[in-house]
PDB file of C-alpha atoms in Angstrom:
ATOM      1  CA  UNK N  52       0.000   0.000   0.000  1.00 43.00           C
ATOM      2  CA  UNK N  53       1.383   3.888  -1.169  1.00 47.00           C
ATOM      3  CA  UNK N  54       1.658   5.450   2.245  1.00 50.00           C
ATOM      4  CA  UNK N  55       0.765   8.635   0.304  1.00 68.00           C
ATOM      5  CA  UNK N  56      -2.668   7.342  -0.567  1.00 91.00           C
ATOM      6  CA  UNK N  57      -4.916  10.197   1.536  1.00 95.00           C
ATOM      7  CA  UNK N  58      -8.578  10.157   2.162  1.00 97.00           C
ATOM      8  CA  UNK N  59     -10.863  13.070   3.273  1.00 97.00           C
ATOM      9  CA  UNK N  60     -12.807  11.872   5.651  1.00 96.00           C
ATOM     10  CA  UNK N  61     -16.527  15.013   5.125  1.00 96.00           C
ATOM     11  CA  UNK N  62     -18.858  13.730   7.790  1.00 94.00           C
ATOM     12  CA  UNK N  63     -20.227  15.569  10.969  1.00 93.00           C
ATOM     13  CA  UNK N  64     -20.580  12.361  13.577  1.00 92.00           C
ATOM     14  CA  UNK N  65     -17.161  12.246  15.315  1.00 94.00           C
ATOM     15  CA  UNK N  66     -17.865   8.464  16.053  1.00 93.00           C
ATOM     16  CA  UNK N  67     -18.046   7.670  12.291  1.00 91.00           C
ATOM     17  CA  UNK N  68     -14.962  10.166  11.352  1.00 94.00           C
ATOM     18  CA  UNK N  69     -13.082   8.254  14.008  1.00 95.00           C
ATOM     19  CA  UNK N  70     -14.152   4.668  13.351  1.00 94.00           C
ATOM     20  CA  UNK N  71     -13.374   5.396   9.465  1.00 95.00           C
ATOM     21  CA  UNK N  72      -9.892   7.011  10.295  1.00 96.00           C
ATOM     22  CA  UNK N  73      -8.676   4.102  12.474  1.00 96.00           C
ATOM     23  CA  UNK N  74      -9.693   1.411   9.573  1.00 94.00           C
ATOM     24  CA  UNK N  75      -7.930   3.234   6.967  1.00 95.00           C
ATOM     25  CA  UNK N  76      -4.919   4.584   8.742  1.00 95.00           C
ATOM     26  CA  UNK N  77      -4.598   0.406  10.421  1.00 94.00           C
ATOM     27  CA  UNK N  78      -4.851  -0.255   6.147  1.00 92.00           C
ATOM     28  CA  UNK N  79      -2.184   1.871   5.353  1.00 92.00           C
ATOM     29  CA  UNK N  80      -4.370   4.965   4.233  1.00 94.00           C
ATOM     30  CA  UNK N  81      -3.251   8.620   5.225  1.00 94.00           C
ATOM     31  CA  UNK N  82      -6.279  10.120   6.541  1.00 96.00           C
ATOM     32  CA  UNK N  83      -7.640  13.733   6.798  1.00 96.00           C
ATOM     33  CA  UNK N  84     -10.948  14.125   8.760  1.00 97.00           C
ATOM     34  CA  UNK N  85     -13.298  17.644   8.087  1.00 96.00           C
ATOM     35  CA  UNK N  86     -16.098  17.946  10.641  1.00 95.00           C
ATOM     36  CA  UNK N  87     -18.725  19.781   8.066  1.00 95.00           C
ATOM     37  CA  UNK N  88     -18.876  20.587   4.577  1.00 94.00           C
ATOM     38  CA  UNK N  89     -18.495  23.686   4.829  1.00 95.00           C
ATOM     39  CA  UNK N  90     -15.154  23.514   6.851  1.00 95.00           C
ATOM     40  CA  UNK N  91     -13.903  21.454   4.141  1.00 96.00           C
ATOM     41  CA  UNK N  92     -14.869  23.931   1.050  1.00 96.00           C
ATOM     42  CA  UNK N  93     -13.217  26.741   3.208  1.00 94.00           C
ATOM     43  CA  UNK N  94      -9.683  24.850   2.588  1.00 94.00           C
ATOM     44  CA  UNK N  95     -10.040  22.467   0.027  1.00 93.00           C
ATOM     45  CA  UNK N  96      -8.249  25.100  -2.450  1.00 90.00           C
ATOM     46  CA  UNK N  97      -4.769  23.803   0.006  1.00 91.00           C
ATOM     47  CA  UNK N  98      -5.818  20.627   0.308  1.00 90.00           C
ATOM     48  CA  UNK N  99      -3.482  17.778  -0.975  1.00 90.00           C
ATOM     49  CA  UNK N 100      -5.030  15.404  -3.257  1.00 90.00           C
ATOM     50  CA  UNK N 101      -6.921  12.323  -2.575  1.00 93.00           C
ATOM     51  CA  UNK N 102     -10.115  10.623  -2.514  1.00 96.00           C
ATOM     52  CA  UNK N 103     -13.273  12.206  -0.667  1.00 96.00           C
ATOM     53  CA  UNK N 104     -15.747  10.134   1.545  1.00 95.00           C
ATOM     54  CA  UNK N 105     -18.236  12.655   1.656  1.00 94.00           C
ATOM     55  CA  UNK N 106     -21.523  11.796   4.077  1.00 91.00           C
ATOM     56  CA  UNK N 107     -24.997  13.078   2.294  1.00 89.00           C
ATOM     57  CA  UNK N 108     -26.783  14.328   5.660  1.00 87.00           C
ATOM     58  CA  UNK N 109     -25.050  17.429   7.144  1.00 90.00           C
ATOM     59  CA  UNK N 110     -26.131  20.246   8.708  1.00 87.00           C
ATOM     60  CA  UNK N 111     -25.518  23.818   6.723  1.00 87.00           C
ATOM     61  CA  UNK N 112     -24.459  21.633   3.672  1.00 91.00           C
ATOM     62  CA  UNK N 113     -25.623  18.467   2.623  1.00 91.00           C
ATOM     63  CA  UNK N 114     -23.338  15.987   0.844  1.00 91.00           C
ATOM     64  CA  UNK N 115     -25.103  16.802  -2.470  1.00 92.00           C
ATOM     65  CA  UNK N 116     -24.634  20.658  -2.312  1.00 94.00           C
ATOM     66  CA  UNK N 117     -20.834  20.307  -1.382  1.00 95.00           C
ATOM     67  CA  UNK N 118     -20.227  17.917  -4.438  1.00 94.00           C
ATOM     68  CA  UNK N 119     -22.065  20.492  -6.045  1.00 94.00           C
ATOM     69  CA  UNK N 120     -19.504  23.105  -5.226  1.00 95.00           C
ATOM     70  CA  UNK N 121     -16.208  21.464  -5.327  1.00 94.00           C
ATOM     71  CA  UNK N 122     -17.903  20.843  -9.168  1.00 91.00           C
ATOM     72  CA  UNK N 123     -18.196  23.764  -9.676  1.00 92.00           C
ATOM     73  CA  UNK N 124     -14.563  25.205  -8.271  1.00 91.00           C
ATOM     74  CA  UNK N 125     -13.082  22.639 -10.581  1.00 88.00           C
ATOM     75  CA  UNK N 126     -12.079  20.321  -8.016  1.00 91.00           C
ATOM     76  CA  UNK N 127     -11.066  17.280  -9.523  1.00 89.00           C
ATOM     77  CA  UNK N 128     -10.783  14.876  -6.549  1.00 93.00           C
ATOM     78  CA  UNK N 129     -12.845  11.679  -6.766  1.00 94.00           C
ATOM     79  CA  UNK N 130     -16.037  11.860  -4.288  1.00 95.00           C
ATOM     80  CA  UNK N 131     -17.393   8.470  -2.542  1.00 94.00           C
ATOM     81  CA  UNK N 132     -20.447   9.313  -0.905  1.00 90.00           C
ATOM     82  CA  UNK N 133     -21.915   7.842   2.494  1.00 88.00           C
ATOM     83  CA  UNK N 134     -25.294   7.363   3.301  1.00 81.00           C
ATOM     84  CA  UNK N 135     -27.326   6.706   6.629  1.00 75.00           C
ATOM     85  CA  UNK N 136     -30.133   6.382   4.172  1.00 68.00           C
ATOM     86  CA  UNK N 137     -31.477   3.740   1.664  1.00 63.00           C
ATOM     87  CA  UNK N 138     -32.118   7.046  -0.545  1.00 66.00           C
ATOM     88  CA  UNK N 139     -31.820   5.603  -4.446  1.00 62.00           C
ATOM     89  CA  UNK N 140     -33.353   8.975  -5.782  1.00 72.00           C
ATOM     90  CA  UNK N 141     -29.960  10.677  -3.794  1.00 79.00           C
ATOM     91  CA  UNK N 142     -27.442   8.002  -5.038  1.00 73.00           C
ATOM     92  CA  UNK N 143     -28.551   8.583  -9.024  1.00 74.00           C
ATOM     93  CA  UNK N 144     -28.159  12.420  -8.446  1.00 83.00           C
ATOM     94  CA  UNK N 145     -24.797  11.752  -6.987  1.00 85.00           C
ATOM     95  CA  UNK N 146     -23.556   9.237  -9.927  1.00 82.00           C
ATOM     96  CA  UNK N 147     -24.699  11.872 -12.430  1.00 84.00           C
ATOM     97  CA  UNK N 148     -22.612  14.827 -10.659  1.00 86.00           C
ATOM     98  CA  UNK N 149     -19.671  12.462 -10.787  1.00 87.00           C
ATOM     99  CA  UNK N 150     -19.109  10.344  -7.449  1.00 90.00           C
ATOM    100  CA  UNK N 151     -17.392   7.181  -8.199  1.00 90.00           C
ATOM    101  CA  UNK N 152     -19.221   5.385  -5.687  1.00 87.00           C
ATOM    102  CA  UNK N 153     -22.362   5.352  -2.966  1.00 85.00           C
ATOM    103  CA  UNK N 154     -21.945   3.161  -0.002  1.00 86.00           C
ATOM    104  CA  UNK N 155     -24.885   2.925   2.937  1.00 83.00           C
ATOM    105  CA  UNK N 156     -24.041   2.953   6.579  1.00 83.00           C
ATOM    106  CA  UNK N 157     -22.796   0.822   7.966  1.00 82.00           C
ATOM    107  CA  UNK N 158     -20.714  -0.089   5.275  1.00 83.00           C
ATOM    108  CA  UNK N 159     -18.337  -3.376   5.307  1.00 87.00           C
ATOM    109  CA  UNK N 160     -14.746  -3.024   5.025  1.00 91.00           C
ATOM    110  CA  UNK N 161     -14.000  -4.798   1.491  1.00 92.00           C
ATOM    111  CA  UNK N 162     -17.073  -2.178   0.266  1.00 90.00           C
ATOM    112  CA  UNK N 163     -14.949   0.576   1.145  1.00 93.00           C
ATOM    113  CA  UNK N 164     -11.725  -0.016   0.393  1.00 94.00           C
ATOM    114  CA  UNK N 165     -12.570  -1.047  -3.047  1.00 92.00           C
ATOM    115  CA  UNK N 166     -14.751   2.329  -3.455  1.00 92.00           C
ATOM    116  CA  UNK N 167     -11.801   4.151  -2.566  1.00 95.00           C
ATOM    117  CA  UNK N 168      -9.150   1.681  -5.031  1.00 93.00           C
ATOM    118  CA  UNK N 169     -10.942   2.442  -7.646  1.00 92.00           C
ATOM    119  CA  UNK N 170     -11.306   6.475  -6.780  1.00 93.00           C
ATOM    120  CA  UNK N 171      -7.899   6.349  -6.235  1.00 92.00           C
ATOM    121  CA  UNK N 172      -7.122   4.744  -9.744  1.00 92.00           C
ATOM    122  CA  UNK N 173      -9.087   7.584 -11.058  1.00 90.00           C
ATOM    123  CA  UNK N 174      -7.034  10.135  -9.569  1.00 88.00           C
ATOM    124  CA  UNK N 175      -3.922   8.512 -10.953  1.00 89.00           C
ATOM    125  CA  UNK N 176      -6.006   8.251 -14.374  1.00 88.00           C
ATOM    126  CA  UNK N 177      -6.134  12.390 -14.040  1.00 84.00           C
ATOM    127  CA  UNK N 178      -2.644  12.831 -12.974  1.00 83.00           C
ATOM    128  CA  UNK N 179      -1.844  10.906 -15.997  1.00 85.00           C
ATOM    129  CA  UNK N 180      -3.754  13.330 -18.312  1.00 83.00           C
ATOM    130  CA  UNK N 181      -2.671  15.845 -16.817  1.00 83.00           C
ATOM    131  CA  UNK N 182       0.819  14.917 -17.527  1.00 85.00           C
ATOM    132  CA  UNK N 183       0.141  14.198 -21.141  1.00 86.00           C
ATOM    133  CA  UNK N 184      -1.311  17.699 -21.513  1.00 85.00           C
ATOM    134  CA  UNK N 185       1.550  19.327 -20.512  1.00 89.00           C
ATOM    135  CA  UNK N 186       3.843  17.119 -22.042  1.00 90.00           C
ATOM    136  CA  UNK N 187       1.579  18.139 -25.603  1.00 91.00           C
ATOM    137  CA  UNK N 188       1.731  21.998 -24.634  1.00 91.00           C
ATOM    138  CA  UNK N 189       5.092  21.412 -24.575  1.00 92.00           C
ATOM    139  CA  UNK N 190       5.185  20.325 -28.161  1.00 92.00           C
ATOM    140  CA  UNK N 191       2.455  23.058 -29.551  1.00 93.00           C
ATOM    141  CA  UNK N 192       4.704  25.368 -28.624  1.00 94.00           C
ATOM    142  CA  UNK N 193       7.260  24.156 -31.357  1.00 95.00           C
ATOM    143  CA  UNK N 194       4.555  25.511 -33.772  1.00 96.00           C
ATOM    144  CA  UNK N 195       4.381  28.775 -35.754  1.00 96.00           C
ATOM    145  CA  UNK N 196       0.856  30.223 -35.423  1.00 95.00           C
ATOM    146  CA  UNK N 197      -0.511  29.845 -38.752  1.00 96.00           C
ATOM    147  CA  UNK N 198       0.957  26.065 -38.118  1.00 96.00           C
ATOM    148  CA  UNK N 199      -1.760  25.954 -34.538  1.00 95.00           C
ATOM    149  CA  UNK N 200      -4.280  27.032 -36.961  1.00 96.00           C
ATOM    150  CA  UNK N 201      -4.055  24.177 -39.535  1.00 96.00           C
ATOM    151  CA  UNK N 202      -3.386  21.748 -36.809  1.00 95.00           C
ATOM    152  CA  UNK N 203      -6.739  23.852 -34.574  1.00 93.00           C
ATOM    153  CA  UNK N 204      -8.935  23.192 -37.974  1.00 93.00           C
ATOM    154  CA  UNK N 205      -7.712  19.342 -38.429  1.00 91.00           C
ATOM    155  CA  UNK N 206      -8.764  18.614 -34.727  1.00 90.00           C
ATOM    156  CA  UNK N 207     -12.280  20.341 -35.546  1.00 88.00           C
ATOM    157  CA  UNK N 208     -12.401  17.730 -38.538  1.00 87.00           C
ATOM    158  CA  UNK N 209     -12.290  20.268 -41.328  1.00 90.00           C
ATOM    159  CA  UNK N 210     -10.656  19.260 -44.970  1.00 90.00           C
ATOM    160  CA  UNK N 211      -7.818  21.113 -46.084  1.00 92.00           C
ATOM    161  CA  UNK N 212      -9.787  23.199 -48.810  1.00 94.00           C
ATOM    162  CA  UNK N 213     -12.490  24.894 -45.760  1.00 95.00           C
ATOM    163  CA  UNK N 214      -9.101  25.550 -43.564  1.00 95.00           C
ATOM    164  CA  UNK N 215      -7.294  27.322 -46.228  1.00 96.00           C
ATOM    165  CA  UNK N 216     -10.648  28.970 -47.252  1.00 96.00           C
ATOM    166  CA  UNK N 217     -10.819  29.791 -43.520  1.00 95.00           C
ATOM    167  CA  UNK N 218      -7.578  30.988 -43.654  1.00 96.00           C
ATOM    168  CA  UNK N 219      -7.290  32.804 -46.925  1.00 96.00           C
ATOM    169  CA  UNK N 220      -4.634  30.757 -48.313  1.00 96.00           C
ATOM    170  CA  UNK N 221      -4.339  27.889 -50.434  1.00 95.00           C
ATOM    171  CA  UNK N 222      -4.402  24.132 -49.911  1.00 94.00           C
ATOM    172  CA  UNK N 223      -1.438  23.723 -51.310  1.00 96.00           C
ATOM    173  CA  UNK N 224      -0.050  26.011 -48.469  1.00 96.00           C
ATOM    174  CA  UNK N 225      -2.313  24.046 -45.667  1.00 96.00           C
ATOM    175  CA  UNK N 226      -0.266  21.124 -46.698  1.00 95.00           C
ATOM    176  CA  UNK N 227       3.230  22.391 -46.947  1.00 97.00           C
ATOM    177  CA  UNK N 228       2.010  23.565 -43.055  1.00 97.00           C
ATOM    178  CA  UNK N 229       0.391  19.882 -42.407  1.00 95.00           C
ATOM    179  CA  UNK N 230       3.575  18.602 -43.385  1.00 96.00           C
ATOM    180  CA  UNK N 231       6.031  21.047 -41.611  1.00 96.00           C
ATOM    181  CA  UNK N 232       3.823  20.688 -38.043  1.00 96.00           C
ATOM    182  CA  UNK N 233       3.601  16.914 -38.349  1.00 94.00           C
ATOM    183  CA  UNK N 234       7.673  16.599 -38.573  1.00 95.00           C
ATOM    184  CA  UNK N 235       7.972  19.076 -35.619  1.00 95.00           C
ATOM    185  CA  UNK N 236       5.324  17.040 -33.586  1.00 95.00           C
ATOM    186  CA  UNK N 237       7.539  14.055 -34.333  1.00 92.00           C
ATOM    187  CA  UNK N 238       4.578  12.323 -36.125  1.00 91.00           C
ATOM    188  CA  UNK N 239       4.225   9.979 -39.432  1.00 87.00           C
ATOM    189  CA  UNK N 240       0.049  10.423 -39.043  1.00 83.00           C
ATOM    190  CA  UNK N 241      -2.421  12.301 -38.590  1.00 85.00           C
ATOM    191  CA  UNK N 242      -4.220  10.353 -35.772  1.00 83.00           C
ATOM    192  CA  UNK N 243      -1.274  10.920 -33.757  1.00 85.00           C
ATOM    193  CA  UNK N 244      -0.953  14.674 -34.453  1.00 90.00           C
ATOM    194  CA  UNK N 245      -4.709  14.861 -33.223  1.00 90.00           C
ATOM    195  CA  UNK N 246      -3.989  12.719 -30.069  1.00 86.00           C
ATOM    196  CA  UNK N 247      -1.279  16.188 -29.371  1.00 91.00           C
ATOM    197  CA  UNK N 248      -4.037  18.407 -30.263  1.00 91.00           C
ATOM    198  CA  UNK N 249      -6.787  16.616 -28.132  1.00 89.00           C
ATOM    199  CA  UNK N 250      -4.419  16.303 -25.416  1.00 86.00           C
ATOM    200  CA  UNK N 251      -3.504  20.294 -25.512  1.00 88.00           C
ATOM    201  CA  UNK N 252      -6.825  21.356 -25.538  1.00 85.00           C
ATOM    202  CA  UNK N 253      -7.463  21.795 -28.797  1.00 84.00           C
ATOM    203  CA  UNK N 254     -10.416  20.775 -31.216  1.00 72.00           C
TER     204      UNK N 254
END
């Protein structure tokens, strides 16, 4: 086990936060506990990553509204919610928002720890992407501008004719550019000059 796995522990019963915190930290689980929501949101911005166990009923917040907001702040982390409640109608809303997982109180070991496994391979997953992205900005930046463009019209699936209609030159100039952006990507096609593009943002 990665002694650097964490878990935020979101739930306002202290018995639960510590029951929870002695399983995982005894599984080899770093553990961060957050007594409400809203103490949470106030410093997830310096939080390190990791996987959220976030419980649905809370006073001020409920689970729902704070997955809500860390959705909306761009907060990537992977949410596992906890329920006290057999609520279906609440576990749907909570898949569609994004949580990985929705496990009832009281929940068995295996139950969680695979919940938070396969959060935790999500995370990785993101770190990956975002390590691919960079790695591709890193590339773009090899490109003249009018090169971006052609390369910004081939990930938006247009043929060479509306690009250099687009912009008001001719194909046979799109393709000297095609040519000249795919040798500086290091590329032989043009699948794997989009995969660059996709991964930079573009398209």
């Amino acid at each position: 086990m990665d002694e650097t796995r964490l878990v935020h522990i979101v739930d306002d019963e202290e018995a639960i936060r510590r029951s929870t915190r002695f399983m995982l930290t005894t599984t080899g689980y770093a553990v961060e506990c957050w007594e409400s929501g809203t103490a949470f949101l106030k410093e997830v911005r310096h939080a390190a990553p990791g996987c959220i166990l976030l419980d649905v009923r809370m006073p001020e917040m409920d689970g729902l509204q704070v997955q809500q907001q860390l959705n909306e702040r761009g907060v990537t982390m992977p949410v596992i919610i906890l329920t006290g409640h057999g609520d279906i109608s609440t576990a749907v809303q909570a898949m569609k928002a994004g949580a990985v997982d929705f496990i009832e109180k009281p929940f068995e070991k295996a139950a969680l720890l695979s919940a938070i496994e396969t959060a935790h391979a999500r995370l990785d997953r993101q770190a990956d992407e975002a390590g691919r992205g960079a790695e591709a900005q890193v590339m773009m930046a090899k490109l003249t501008g009018r090169e971006r463009e052609v390369l910004e019209g081939l990930a938006r699936g247009l043929p060479n004719k509306t690009i250099a209609y687009d912009l008001d030159i001719s194909s046979r100039t799109v393709e000297v550019h095609r040519a000249n952006l795919m040798t500086k990507l290091g590329v032989r096609s043009l699948s794997e000059a989009l995969r660059i593009a996709f991964a930079a943002g573009l398209g």
